[in-house]
């Protein structure tokens, strides 16, 4: 096919604009700016409540320890599971749900969304959503992007799939080899206030080997600190969040298109 030179030139010239539009939501990666300008995307909720969330599971080597500790403390949480890991441990996904925890999706594979086009993004999220729905009998409604980085394609896909993206206000940096229970507790609580959302990891599938021990060791101290500060702790569903209308106002307006490319 012979494409006119002017058309080729216009297409090349448009590429930077298209790339910028795809990557525009990356601004939400910057925590202080996100927390101030996009509170719902950050997971802001009731001022007397803290949402406790875990990423990257389920992992039969580590997740059961978190479930046991949470059960002992009478606390529920939100687990953002990877579809690829859920497929390996379907019984564990059912155990998480049966214990009363909320399950969201973290995608099928832990890969940056900025490197994926609209079709690949949609298919990745849909595959994870459908698997969790099949395993638990309840379609998940929450999505957390890998590395906390959204793209325009991801916003389009979440709308089509009935998912609401949510990030966090405080994390433990518990994925590094140098992390300790004390460092995770300190890092979380330095940024913790009422209405915030905590990010920890119940698996080391994308972290340093054994890094989950630091999160597990810090968890009782984090729960105690929340209690000392007068905050109840639980899943996002008890957080007074999400409120779909507010979330829609905060999301960037996607390009007008009804077709996944």
Short mmCIF file of C-alpha atoms in Angstrom, two decimals:
data_model
loop_
_atom_site.label_atom_id
_atom_site.label_comp_id
_atom_site.label_asym_id
_atom_site.label_seq_id
_atom_site.Cartn_x
_atom_site.Cartn_y
_atom_site.Cartn_z
CA UNK A 1 0.00 0.00 0.00
CA UNK A 2 1.45 3.37 -1.07
CA UNK A 3 0.78 5.92 1.65
CA UNK A 4 1.13 9.56 0.50
CA UNK A 5 4.16 11.32 1.90
CA UNK A 6 2.06 14.06 3.50
CA UNK A 7 -0.02 11.44 5.32
CA UNK A 8 3.08 9.66 6.55
CA UNK A 9 4.54 12.95 7.76
CA UNK A 10 1.34 13.83 9.59
CA UNK A 11 1.24 10.43 11.26
CA UNK A 12 4.85 10.74 12.43
CA UNK A 13 4.21 14.25 13.70
CA UNK A 14 1.19 13.02 15.67
CA UNK A 15 3.07 10.27 17.49
CA UNK A 16 4.47 12.49 20.29
CA UNK A 17 0.98 13.87 20.95
CA UNK A 18 -0.55 10.40 21.09
CA UNK A 19 2.23 9.17 23.38
CA UNK A 20 1.73 12.17 25.67
CA UNK A 21 -2.01 11.52 25.85
CA UNK A 22 -1.40 7.85 26.69
CA UNK A 23 1.06 8.75 29.46
CA UNK A 24 -0.73 11.83 30.83
CA UNK A 25 -2.21 10.01 33.87
CA UNK A 26 1.34 9.17 35.04
CA UNK A 27 1.14 12.42 37.02
CA UNK A 28 -0.89 10.46 39.55
CA UNK A 29 2.28 8.51 40.40
CA UNK A 30 3.66 11.44 42.39
CA UNK A 31 2.26 10.85 45.86
CA UNK A 32 2.14 14.36 47.39
CA UNK A 33 0.58 15.83 44.25
CA UNK A 34 -1.87 12.94 43.91
CA UNK A 35 -2.90 13.10 47.56
CA UNK A 36 -3.64 16.80 47.25
CA UNK A 37 -5.32 16.94 43.83
CA UNK A 38 -6.81 13.44 43.47
CA UNK A 39 -7.88 12.33 46.94
CA UNK A 40 -10.27 9.61 45.75
CA UNK A 41 -7.71 8.06 43.44
CA UNK A 42 -5.34 8.13 46.42
CA UNK A 43 -7.84 6.16 48.49
CA UNK A 44 -8.97 8.98 50.76
CA UNK A 45 -11.93 7.95 52.89
CA UNK A 46 -13.56 8.55 56.25
CA UNK A 47 -11.34 10.60 58.57
CA UNK A 48 -11.78 8.08 61.38
CA UNK A 49 -10.81 5.08 59.24
CA UNK A 50 -7.64 3.69 57.63
CA UNK A 51 -7.88 1.30 54.69
CA UNK A 52 -5.43 -1.60 54.80
CA UNK A 53 -4.45 -3.05 51.43
CA UNK A 54 -2.05 -5.71 50.14
CA UNK A 55 -0.60 -6.20 46.66
CA UNK A 56 1.01 -8.94 44.55
CA UNK A 57 -0.55 -12.08 46.04
CA UNK A 58 -1.83 -14.59 46.58
CA UNK A 59 1.25 -16.57 47.53
CA UNK A 60 0.87 -19.86 49.45
CA UNK A 61 4.28 -19.27 51.05
CA UNK A 62 3.32 -15.97 52.66
CA UNK A 63 -0.34 -14.94 52.32
CA UNK A 64 -1.62 -17.48 54.89
CA UNK A 65 0.53 -15.84 57.56
CA UNK A 66 -1.14 -12.49 56.87
CA UNK A 67 -4.58 -14.08 56.92
CA UNK A 68 -3.86 -15.71 60.26
CA UNK A 69 -2.59 -12.48 61.82
CA UNK A 70 -5.55 -10.49 60.52
CA UNK A 71 -7.93 -13.13 61.83
CA UNK A 72 -6.29 -13.01 65.25
CA UNK A 73 -6.68 -9.24 65.30
CA UNK A 74 -10.24 -9.26 63.95
CA UNK A 75 -9.27 -7.04 61.02
CA UNK A 76 -10.30 -7.25 57.37
CA UNK A 77 -8.34 -5.84 54.46
CA UNK A 78 -8.40 -5.42 50.68
CA UNK A 79 -6.16 -7.76 48.67
CA UNK A 80 -5.23 -6.65 45.16
CA UNK A 81 -4.37 -9.96 43.53
CA UNK A 82 -2.47 -10.71 40.35
CA UNK A 83 -4.42 -12.90 37.97
CA UNK A 84 -1.36 -15.00 37.17
CA UNK A 85 -0.84 -15.72 40.88
CA UNK A 86 -4.54 -16.35 41.47
CA UNK A 87 -4.52 -18.96 38.73
CA UNK A 88 -1.68 -20.78 40.53
CA UNK A 89 -3.46 -20.67 43.91
CA UNK A 90 -7.23 -20.65 43.32
CA UNK A 91 -7.99 -22.21 46.71
CA UNK A 92 -6.12 -19.39 48.41
CA UNK A 93 -8.19 -16.78 46.58
CA UNK A 94 -11.32 -18.50 47.82
CA UNK A 95 -9.86 -18.60 51.35
CA UNK A 96 -9.23 -14.84 51.27
CA UNK A 97 -12.82 -14.22 50.21
CA UNK A 98 -14.25 -16.72 52.69
CA UNK A 99 -12.39 -14.95 55.51
CA UNK A 100 -14.35 -11.80 54.71
CA UNK A 101 -11.63 -9.84 52.99
CA UNK A 102 -12.22 -7.69 49.92
CA UNK A 103 -10.53 -8.69 46.67
CA UNK A 104 -9.51 -6.26 43.97
CA UNK A 105 -7.31 -6.90 40.96
CA UNK A 106 -3.72 -5.85 40.28
CA UNK A 107 -3.91 -6.95 36.65
CA UNK A 108 -2.94 -10.30 35.21
CA UNK A 109 0.79 -9.66 34.96
CA UNK A 110 2.84 -7.16 36.96
CA UNK A 111 3.98 -5.11 33.99
CA UNK A 112 3.90 -1.33 33.45
CA UNK A 113 0.70 -0.18 31.77
CA UNK A 114 2.55 2.54 29.91
CA UNK A 115 4.17 -0.17 27.79
CA UNK A 116 0.79 -1.55 26.69
CA UNK A 117 -1.71 -0.38 24.14
CA UNK A 118 -5.47 -0.16 24.68
CA UNK A 119 -6.27 -3.72 23.56
CA UNK A 120 -3.52 -5.35 25.66
CA UNK A 121 -4.49 -3.24 28.68
CA UNK A 122 -8.18 -4.13 28.40
CA UNK A 123 -7.48 -7.83 27.93
CA UNK A 124 -5.09 -7.97 30.89
CA UNK A 125 -7.60 -6.39 33.28
CA UNK A 126 -10.55 -8.35 31.91
CA UNK A 127 -8.71 -11.65 32.28
CA UNK A 128 -7.91 -10.95 35.94
CA UNK A 129 -11.39 -9.65 36.69
CA UNK A 130 -13.08 -12.67 35.13
CA UNK A 131 -10.88 -15.17 36.97
CA UNK A 132 -11.54 -13.58 40.36
CA UNK A 133 -15.26 -13.49 39.59
CA UNK A 134 -15.22 -17.18 38.67
CA UNK A 135 -13.30 -18.14 41.82
CA UNK A 136 -15.28 -16.08 44.32
CA UNK A 137 -18.68 -15.73 42.67
CA UNK A 138 -18.39 -11.96 42.94
CA UNK A 139 -16.94 -9.66 40.25
CA UNK A 140 -14.25 -7.40 41.71
CA UNK A 141 -14.85 -3.67 41.49
CA UNK A 142 -11.44 -2.27 42.46
CA UNK A 143 -8.20 -2.07 40.47
CA UNK A 144 -4.69 -1.04 41.44
CA UNK A 145 -2.23 -0.62 38.57
CA UNK A 146 1.23 -2.21 38.76
CA UNK A 147 3.74 0.31 40.15
CA UNK A 148 0.82 2.68 40.77
CA UNK A 149 1.07 4.02 37.22
CA UNK A 150 -2.11 4.60 35.23
CA UNK A 151 -2.42 5.31 31.52
CA UNK A 152 -5.25 6.70 29.44
CA UNK A 153 -5.81 3.18 28.09
CA UNK A 154 -6.12 1.92 31.66
CA UNK A 155 -8.73 4.55 32.54
CA UNK A 156 -10.71 3.58 29.45
CA UNK A 157 -10.45 -0.12 30.30
CA UNK A 158 -11.53 0.32 33.91
CA UNK A 159 -14.61 2.23 32.84
CA UNK A 160 -15.61 -0.46 30.39
CA UNK A 161 -15.00 -3.23 32.91
CA UNK A 162 -16.76 -1.61 35.86
CA UNK A 163 -13.55 -1.17 37.85
CA UNK A 164 -12.49 1.77 39.97
CA UNK A 165 -8.75 2.51 40.25
CA UNK A 166 -7.35 3.24 43.68
CA UNK A 167 -3.78 3.89 44.79
CA UNK A 168 -2.60 4.74 48.33
CA UNK A 169 -1.49 7.51 50.68
CA UNK A 170 1.10 5.58 52.72
CA UNK A 171 3.33 2.65 51.88
CA UNK A 172 5.95 0.68 53.74
CA UNK A 173 8.70 0.33 51.13
CA UNK A 174 8.55 -3.30 52.19
CA UNK A 175 9.72 -4.68 48.85
CA UNK A 176 13.43 -3.98 49.36
CA UNK A 177 16.05 -6.35 50.74
CA UNK A 178 16.99 -3.80 53.40
CA UNK A 179 13.44 -3.41 54.76
CA UNK A 180 12.81 -4.42 58.37
CA UNK A 181 9.61 -4.50 60.45
CA UNK A 182 10.78 -1.32 62.19
CA UNK A 183 11.53 0.51 58.93
CA UNK A 184 8.21 -0.52 57.39
CA UNK A 185 6.30 0.61 60.46
CA UNK A 186 8.15 3.93 60.55
CA UNK A 187 7.68 4.60 56.83
CA UNK A 188 3.97 3.83 56.93
CA UNK A 189 3.16 5.79 60.07
CA UNK A 190 5.19 8.86 59.03
CA UNK A 191 2.65 9.42 56.24
CA UNK A 192 -0.40 7.99 57.99
CA UNK A 193 -3.45 10.01 58.91
CA UNK A 194 -7.17 9.43 59.17
CA UNK A 195 -8.80 8.60 55.87
CA UNK A 196 -5.58 7.27 54.40
CA UNK A 197 -4.89 4.01 52.59
CA UNK A 198 -1.91 1.81 53.46
CA UNK A 199 -0.09 -0.27 50.85
CA UNK A 200 1.80 -3.40 51.95
CA UNK A 201 2.74 -6.60 50.08
CA UNK A 202 1.72 -10.12 51.08
CA UNK A 203 4.00 -11.65 48.44
CA UNK A 204 7.55 -11.16 47.22
CA UNK A 205 6.84 -12.19 43.62
CA UNK A 206 7.98 -8.74 42.46
CA UNK A 207 10.08 -7.87 45.53
CA UNK A 208 13.34 -8.95 47.10
CA UNK A 209 13.23 -12.61 48.17
CA UNK A 210 11.69 -12.90 51.62
CA UNK A 211 10.77 -9.21 51.73
CA UNK A 212 7.24 -10.08 52.87
CA UNK A 213 8.64 -10.91 56.33
CA UNK A 214 9.21 -7.20 56.95
CA UNK A 215 5.58 -6.37 56.17
CA UNK A 216 4.29 -9.21 58.30
CA UNK A 217 6.49 -8.17 61.21
CA UNK A 218 5.39 -4.54 60.92
CA UNK A 219 1.68 -5.27 60.65
CA UNK A 220 0.90 -5.64 64.38
CA UNK A 221 2.75 -2.39 65.13
CA UNK A 222 0.90 -0.59 62.33
CA UNK A 223 -2.46 -1.81 63.63
CA UNK A 224 -1.52 -0.74 67.16
CA UNK A 225 -0.50 2.72 65.94
CA UNK A 226 -3.80 3.11 64.08
CA UNK A 227 -5.65 2.19 67.26
CA UNK A 228 -3.55 4.55 69.37
CA UNK A 229 -4.39 7.39 66.99
CA UNK A 230 -8.09 6.61 67.17
CA UNK A 231 -8.48 5.12 63.71
CA UNK A 232 -10.40 1.98 62.89
CA UNK A 233 -8.75 -0.23 60.28
CA UNK A 234 -10.43 -2.22 57.53
CA UNK A 235 -10.94 -2.74 53.80
CA UNK A 236 -11.71 -0.08 51.23
CA UNK A 237 -15.38 -1.10 51.22
CA UNK A 238 -15.62 0.26 54.80
CA UNK A 239 -13.68 3.41 53.93
CA UNK A 240 -16.60 5.49 52.71
CA UNK A 241 -15.07 4.86 49.28
CA UNK A 242 -15.29 4.65 46.35
CA UNK A 243 -17.91 7.16 45.35
CA UNK A 244 -18.25 6.69 41.60
CA UNK A 245 -19.37 10.23 40.76
CA UNK A 246 -16.42 11.75 42.60
CA UNK A 247 -14.07 9.28 40.96
CA UNK A 248 -15.39 10.17 37.51
CA UNK A 249 -14.80 13.87 38.14
CA UNK A 250 -11.19 13.20 39.09
CA UNK A 251 -10.29 10.96 36.16
CA UNK A 252 -8.73 12.67 33.15
CA UNK A 253 -11.02 12.91 30.13
CA UNK A 254 -10.02 10.16 27.69
CA UNK A 255 -9.98 10.62 23.92
CA UNK A 256 -13.44 10.24 22.42
CA UNK A 257 -13.49 6.66 21.23
CA UNK A 258 -15.80 3.75 21.82
CA UNK A 259 -13.53 1.14 20.27
CA UNK A 260 -10.59 -0.62 21.94
CA UNK A 261 -7.68 -0.56 19.53
#
